[in-house]
Short mmCIF file of C-alpha atoms in Angstrom, two decimals:
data_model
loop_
_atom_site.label_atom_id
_atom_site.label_comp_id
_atom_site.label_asym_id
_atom_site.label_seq_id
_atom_site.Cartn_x
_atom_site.Cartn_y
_atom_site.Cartn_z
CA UNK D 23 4.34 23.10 9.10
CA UNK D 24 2.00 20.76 11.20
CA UNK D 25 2.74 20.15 15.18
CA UNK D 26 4.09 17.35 16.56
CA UNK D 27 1.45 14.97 18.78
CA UNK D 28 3.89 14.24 20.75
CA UNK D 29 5.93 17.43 22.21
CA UNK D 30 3.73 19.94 20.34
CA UNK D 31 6.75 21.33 18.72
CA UNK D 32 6.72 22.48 14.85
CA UNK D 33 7.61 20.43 12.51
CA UNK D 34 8.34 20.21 8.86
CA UNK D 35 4.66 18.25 7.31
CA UNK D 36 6.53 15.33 5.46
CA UNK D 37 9.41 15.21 8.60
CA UNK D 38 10.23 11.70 8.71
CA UNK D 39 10.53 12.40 12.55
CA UNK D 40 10.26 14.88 15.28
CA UNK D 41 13.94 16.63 15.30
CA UNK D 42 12.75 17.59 18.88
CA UNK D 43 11.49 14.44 20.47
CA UNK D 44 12.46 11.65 17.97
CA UNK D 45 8.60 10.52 17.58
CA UNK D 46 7.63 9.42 14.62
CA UNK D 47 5.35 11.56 11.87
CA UNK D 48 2.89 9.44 10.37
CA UNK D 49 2.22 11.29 7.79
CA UNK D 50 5.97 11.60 6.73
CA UNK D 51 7.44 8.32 7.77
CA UNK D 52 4.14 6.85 5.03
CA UNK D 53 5.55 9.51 2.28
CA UNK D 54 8.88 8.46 2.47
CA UNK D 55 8.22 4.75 2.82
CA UNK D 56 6.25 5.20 -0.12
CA UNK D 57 8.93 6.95 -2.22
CA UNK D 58 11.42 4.48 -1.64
CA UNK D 59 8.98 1.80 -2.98
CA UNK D 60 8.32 2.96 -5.77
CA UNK D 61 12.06 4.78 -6.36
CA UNK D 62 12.96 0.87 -5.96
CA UNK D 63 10.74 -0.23 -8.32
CA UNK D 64 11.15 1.85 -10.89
CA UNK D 65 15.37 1.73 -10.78
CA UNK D 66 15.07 -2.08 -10.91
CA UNK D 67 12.32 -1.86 -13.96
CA UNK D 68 15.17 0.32 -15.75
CA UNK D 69 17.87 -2.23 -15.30
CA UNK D 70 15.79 -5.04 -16.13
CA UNK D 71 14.86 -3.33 -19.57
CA UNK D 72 18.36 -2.84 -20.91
CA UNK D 73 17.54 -3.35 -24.83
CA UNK D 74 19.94 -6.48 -25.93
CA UNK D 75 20.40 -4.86 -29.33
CA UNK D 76 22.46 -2.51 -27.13
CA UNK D 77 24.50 -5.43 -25.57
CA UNK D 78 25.13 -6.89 -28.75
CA UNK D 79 26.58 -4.00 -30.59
CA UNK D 80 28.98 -2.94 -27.16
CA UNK D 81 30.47 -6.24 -27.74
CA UNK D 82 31.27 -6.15 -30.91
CA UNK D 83 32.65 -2.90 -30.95
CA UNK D 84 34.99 -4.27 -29.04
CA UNK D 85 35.56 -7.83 -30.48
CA UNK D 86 39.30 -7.16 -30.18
CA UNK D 87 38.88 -6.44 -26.20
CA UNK D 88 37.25 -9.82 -25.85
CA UNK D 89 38.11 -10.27 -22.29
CA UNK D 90 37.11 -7.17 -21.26
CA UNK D 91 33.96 -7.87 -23.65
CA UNK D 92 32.83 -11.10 -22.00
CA UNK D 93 33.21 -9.76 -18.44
CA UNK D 94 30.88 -7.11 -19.32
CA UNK D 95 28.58 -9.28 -20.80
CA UNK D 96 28.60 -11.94 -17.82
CA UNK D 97 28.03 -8.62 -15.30
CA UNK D 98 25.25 -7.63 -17.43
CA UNK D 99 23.89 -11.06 -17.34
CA UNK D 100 24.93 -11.59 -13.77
CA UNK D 101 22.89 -7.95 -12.68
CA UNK D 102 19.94 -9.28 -15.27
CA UNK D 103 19.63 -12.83 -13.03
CA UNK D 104 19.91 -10.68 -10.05
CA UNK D 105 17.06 -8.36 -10.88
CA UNK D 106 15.07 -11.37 -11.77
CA UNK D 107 15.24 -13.48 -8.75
CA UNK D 108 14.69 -10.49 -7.02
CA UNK D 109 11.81 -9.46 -8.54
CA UNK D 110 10.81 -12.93 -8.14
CA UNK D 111 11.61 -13.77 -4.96
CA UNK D 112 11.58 -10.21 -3.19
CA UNK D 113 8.74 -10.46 -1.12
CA UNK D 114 9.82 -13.88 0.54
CA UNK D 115 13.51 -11.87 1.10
CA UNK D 116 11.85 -9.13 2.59
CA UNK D 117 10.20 -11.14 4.98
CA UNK D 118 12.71 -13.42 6.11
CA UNK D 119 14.81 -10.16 6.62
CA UNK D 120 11.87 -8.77 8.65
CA UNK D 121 11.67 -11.92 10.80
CA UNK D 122 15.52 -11.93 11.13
CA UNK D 123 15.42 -7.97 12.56
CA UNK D 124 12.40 -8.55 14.84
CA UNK D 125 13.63 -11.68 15.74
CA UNK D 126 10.27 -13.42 14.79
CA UNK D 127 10.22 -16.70 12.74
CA UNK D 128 6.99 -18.00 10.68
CA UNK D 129 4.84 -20.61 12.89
CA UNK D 130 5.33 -24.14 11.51
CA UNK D 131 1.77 -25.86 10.30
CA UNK D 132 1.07 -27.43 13.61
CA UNK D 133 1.40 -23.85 15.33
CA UNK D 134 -0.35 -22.35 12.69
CA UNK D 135 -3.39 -25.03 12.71
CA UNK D 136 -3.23 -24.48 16.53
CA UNK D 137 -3.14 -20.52 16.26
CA UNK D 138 -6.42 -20.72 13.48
CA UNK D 139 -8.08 -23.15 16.09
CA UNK D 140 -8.03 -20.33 18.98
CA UNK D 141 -8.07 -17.57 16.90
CA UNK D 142 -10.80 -17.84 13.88
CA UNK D 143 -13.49 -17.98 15.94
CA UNK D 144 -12.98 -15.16 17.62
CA UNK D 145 -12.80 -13.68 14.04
CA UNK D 146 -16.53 -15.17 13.07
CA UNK D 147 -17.90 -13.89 16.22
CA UNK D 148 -16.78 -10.36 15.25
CA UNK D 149 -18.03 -10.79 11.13
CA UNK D 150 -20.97 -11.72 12.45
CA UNK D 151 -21.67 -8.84 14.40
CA UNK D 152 -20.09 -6.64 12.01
CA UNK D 153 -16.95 -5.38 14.41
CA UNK D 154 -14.69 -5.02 11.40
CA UNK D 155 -12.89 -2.64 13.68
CA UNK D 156 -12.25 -5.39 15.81
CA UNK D 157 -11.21 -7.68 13.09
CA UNK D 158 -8.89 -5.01 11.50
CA UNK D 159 -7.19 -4.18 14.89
CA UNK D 160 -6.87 -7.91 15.58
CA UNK D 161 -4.89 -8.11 11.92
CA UNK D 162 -2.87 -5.77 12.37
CA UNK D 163 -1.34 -6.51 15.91
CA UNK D 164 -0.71 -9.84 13.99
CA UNK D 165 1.20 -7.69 11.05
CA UNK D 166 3.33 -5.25 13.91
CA UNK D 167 4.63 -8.64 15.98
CA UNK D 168 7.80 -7.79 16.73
CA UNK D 169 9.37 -10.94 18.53
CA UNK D 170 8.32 -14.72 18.93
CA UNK D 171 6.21 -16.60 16.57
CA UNK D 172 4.66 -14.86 13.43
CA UNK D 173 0.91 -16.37 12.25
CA UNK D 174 -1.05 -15.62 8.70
CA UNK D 175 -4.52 -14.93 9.23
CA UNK D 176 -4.97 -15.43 5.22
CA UNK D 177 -6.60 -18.51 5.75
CA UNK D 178 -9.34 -16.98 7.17
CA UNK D 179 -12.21 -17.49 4.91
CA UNK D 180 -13.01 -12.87 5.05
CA UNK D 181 -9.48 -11.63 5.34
CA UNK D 182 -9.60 -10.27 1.78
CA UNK D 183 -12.27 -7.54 2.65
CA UNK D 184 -9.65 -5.80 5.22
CA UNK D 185 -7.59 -4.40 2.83
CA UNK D 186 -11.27 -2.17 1.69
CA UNK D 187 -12.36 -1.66 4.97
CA UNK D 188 -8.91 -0.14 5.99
CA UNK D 189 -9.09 2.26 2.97
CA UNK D 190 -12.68 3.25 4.15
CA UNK D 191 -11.72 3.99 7.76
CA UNK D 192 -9.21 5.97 6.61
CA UNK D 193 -11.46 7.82 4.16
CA UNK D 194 -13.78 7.95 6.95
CA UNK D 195 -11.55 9.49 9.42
CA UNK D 196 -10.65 12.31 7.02
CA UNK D 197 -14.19 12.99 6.84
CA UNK D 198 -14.61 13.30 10.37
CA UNK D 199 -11.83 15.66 10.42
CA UNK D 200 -13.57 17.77 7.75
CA UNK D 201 -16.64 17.92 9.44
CA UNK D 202 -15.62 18.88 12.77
CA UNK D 203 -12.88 21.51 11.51
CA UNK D 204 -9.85 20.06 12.54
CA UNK D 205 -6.48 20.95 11.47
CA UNK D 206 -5.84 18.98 7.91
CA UNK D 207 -3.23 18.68 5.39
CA UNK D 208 -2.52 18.07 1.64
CA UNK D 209 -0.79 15.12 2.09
CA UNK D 210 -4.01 13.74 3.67
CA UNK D 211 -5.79 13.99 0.82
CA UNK D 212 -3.21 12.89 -1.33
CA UNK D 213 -2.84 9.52 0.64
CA UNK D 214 -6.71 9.52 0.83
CA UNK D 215 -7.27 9.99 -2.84
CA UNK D 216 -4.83 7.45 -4.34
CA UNK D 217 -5.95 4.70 -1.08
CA UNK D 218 -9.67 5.21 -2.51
CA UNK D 219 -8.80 5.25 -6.34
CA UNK D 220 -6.84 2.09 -5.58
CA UNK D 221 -9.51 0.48 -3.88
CA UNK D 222 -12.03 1.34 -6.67
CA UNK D 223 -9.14 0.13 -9.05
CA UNK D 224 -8.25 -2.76 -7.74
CA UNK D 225 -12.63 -3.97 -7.46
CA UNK D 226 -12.59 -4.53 -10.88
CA UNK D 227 -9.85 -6.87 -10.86
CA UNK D 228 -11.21 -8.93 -7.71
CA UNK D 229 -13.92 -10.26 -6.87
CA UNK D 230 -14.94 -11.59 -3.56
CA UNK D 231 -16.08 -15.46 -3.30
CA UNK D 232 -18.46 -14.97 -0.40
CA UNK D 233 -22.15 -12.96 -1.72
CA UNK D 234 -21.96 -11.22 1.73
CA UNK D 235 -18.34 -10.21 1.37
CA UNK D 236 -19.07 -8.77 -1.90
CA UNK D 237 -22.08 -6.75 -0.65
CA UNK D 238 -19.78 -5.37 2.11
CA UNK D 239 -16.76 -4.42 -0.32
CA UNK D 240 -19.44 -2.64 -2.24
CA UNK D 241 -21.14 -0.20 -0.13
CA UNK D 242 -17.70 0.89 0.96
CA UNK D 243 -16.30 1.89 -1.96
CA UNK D 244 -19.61 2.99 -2.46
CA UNK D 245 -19.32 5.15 0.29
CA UNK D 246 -15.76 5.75 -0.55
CA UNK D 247 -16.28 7.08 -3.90
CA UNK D 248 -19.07 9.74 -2.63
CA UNK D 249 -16.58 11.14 -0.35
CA UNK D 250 -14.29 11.48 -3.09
CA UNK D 251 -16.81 13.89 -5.23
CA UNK D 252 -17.93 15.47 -2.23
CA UNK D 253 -14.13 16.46 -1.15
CA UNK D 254 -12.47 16.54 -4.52
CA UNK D 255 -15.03 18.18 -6.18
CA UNK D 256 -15.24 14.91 -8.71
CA UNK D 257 -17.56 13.57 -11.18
CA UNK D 258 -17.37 10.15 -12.79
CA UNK D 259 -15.90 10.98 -16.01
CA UNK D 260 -12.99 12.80 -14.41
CA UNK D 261 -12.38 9.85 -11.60
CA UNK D 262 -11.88 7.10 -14.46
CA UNK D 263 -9.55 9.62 -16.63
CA UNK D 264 -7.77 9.92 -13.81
CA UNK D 265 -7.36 6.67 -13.04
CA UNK D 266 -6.80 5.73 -16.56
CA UNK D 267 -3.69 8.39 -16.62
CA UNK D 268 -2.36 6.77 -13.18
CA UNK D 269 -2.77 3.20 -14.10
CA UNK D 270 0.93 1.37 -14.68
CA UNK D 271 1.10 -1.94 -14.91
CA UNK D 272 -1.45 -2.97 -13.53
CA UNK D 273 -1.62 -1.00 -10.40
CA UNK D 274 -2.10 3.14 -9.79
CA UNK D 275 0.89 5.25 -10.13
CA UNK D 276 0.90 7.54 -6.88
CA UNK D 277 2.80 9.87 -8.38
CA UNK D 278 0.48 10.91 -10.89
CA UNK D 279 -2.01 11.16 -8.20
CA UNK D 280 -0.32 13.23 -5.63
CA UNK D 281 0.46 15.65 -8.30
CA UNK D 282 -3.33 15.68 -9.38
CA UNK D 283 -4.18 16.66 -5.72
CA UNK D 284 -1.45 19.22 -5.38
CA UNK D 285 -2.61 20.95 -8.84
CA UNK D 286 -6.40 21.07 -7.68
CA UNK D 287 -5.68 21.83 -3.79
CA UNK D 288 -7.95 24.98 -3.95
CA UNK D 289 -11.02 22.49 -4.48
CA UNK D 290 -10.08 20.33 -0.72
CA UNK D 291 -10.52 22.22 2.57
CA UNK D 292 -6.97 22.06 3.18
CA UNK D 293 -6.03 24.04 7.07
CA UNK D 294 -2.58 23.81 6.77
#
């Protein structure tokens, strides 16, 4: 059980939401979101991978039905198009569906070039100082616009270090936590473990363009990575067969992860 910040009340630790007060659980609402990704994912993979040996052989077993066998062959081929173009196409649909319920629409180039205009420079003034803070928050008010006119900051020549520098912050943070003895919970370093095997992961398949950028991505997975033997009681050997039992097509299965955590939780300082 873990309170609620909001009303204080108990509340079940992967509670989507506050049965009291309605507010949302972070921790929960991220689990669940999470699940249904990958439930998605993996229910679409199994349809897509219907072996056509298998196809052929309903159909002729029932060569005589050969109505009923060509309607089941256009479904199957019908479902097999659909899975396709979604796969395909899914993250434009997503988005367009996300504009449509928050009533936002993309800027057209003119707004955008306008929007970059005002808005980059702002964005070198704070890499240059090194306020990635600033540059993070800045993103993602962009990401959480919920009405009007929605602007990519991708053309922005750093944007690809923010998805390691949000990792790290949130490493960070459940470091600070640690050190100062406040209340934490498994699910933290479950989240925490797979963000910061996922950023160490996903370094070796991208590289930054920028010498400076690179410098910065490294020292924070760096960073990152001695937290994780610190807290997890890790050493190299066991970090890469982990990762190496996680890894599924080309990205890390949380699952696997989660499950990791939950079978070594006497080695994190877990409160709960």
């Amino acid at each position: 059980m873990i309170t609620c910040r909001e009303c204080g009340a108990l509340i079940e630790e992967l509670a989507e939401r506050c049965p009291y007060c309605g507010a949302i659980n972070e921790l929960g609402a991220e689990h669940k979101y999470m699940q249904d990704m990958y439930d998605l994912k993996d229910d679409l993979k199994e349809v897509g991978n219907i072996p056509s040996e298998e196809i052929k052989a309903e159909v002729k077993s029932n060569v005589h039905f050969t109505g009923k066998a060509v309607a089941v062959l256009l479904a199957l081929v019908l479902i097999l198009a659909a899975v396709f173009l979604f796969l395909r196409y899914s993250g434009d649909i997503i988005y367009s569906v996300y504009n449509k319920m928050t009533d936002t629409r993309m800027a057209d180039t003119r707004e955008q070039m306008q929007w970059e205009r005002e808005n980059f420079p702002k964005l070198d003034a704070w890499y240059e100082e090194g306020d990635y803070d600033s540059i993070l928050a800045f993103c993602n008010e962009i990401d959480a616009a919920t009405g009007g006119i929605s602007y990519s900051y991708t053309n922005w020549e750093h944007w690809n270090i923010l998805p390691f520098y949000d990792t790290y912050q949130e490493c960070m943070e459940l470091k600070k936590y640690i050190q100062q003895g406040e209340e934490t919970y498994l699910y933290e370093y479950q989240a925490a473990l797979y963000d910061a095997l996922t950023m160490n992961y996903d370094k070796e398949l991208f590289h930054q363009v920028d010498d400076k950028d690179e410098s910065l991505v490294d020292g924070w997975i760096k960073e990152t990575m001695r937290f994780v033997k610190d807290t997890y009681q890790m050493g190299d050997s066991e970090i890469k067969d982990l990762e190496y039992q996680a890894e599924k097509d080309h990205f890390l299965d949380y699952k696997v992860i989660y499950k990791y955590v939950e079978e070594h939780k006497d080695r994190v300082p877990v409160t709960d």
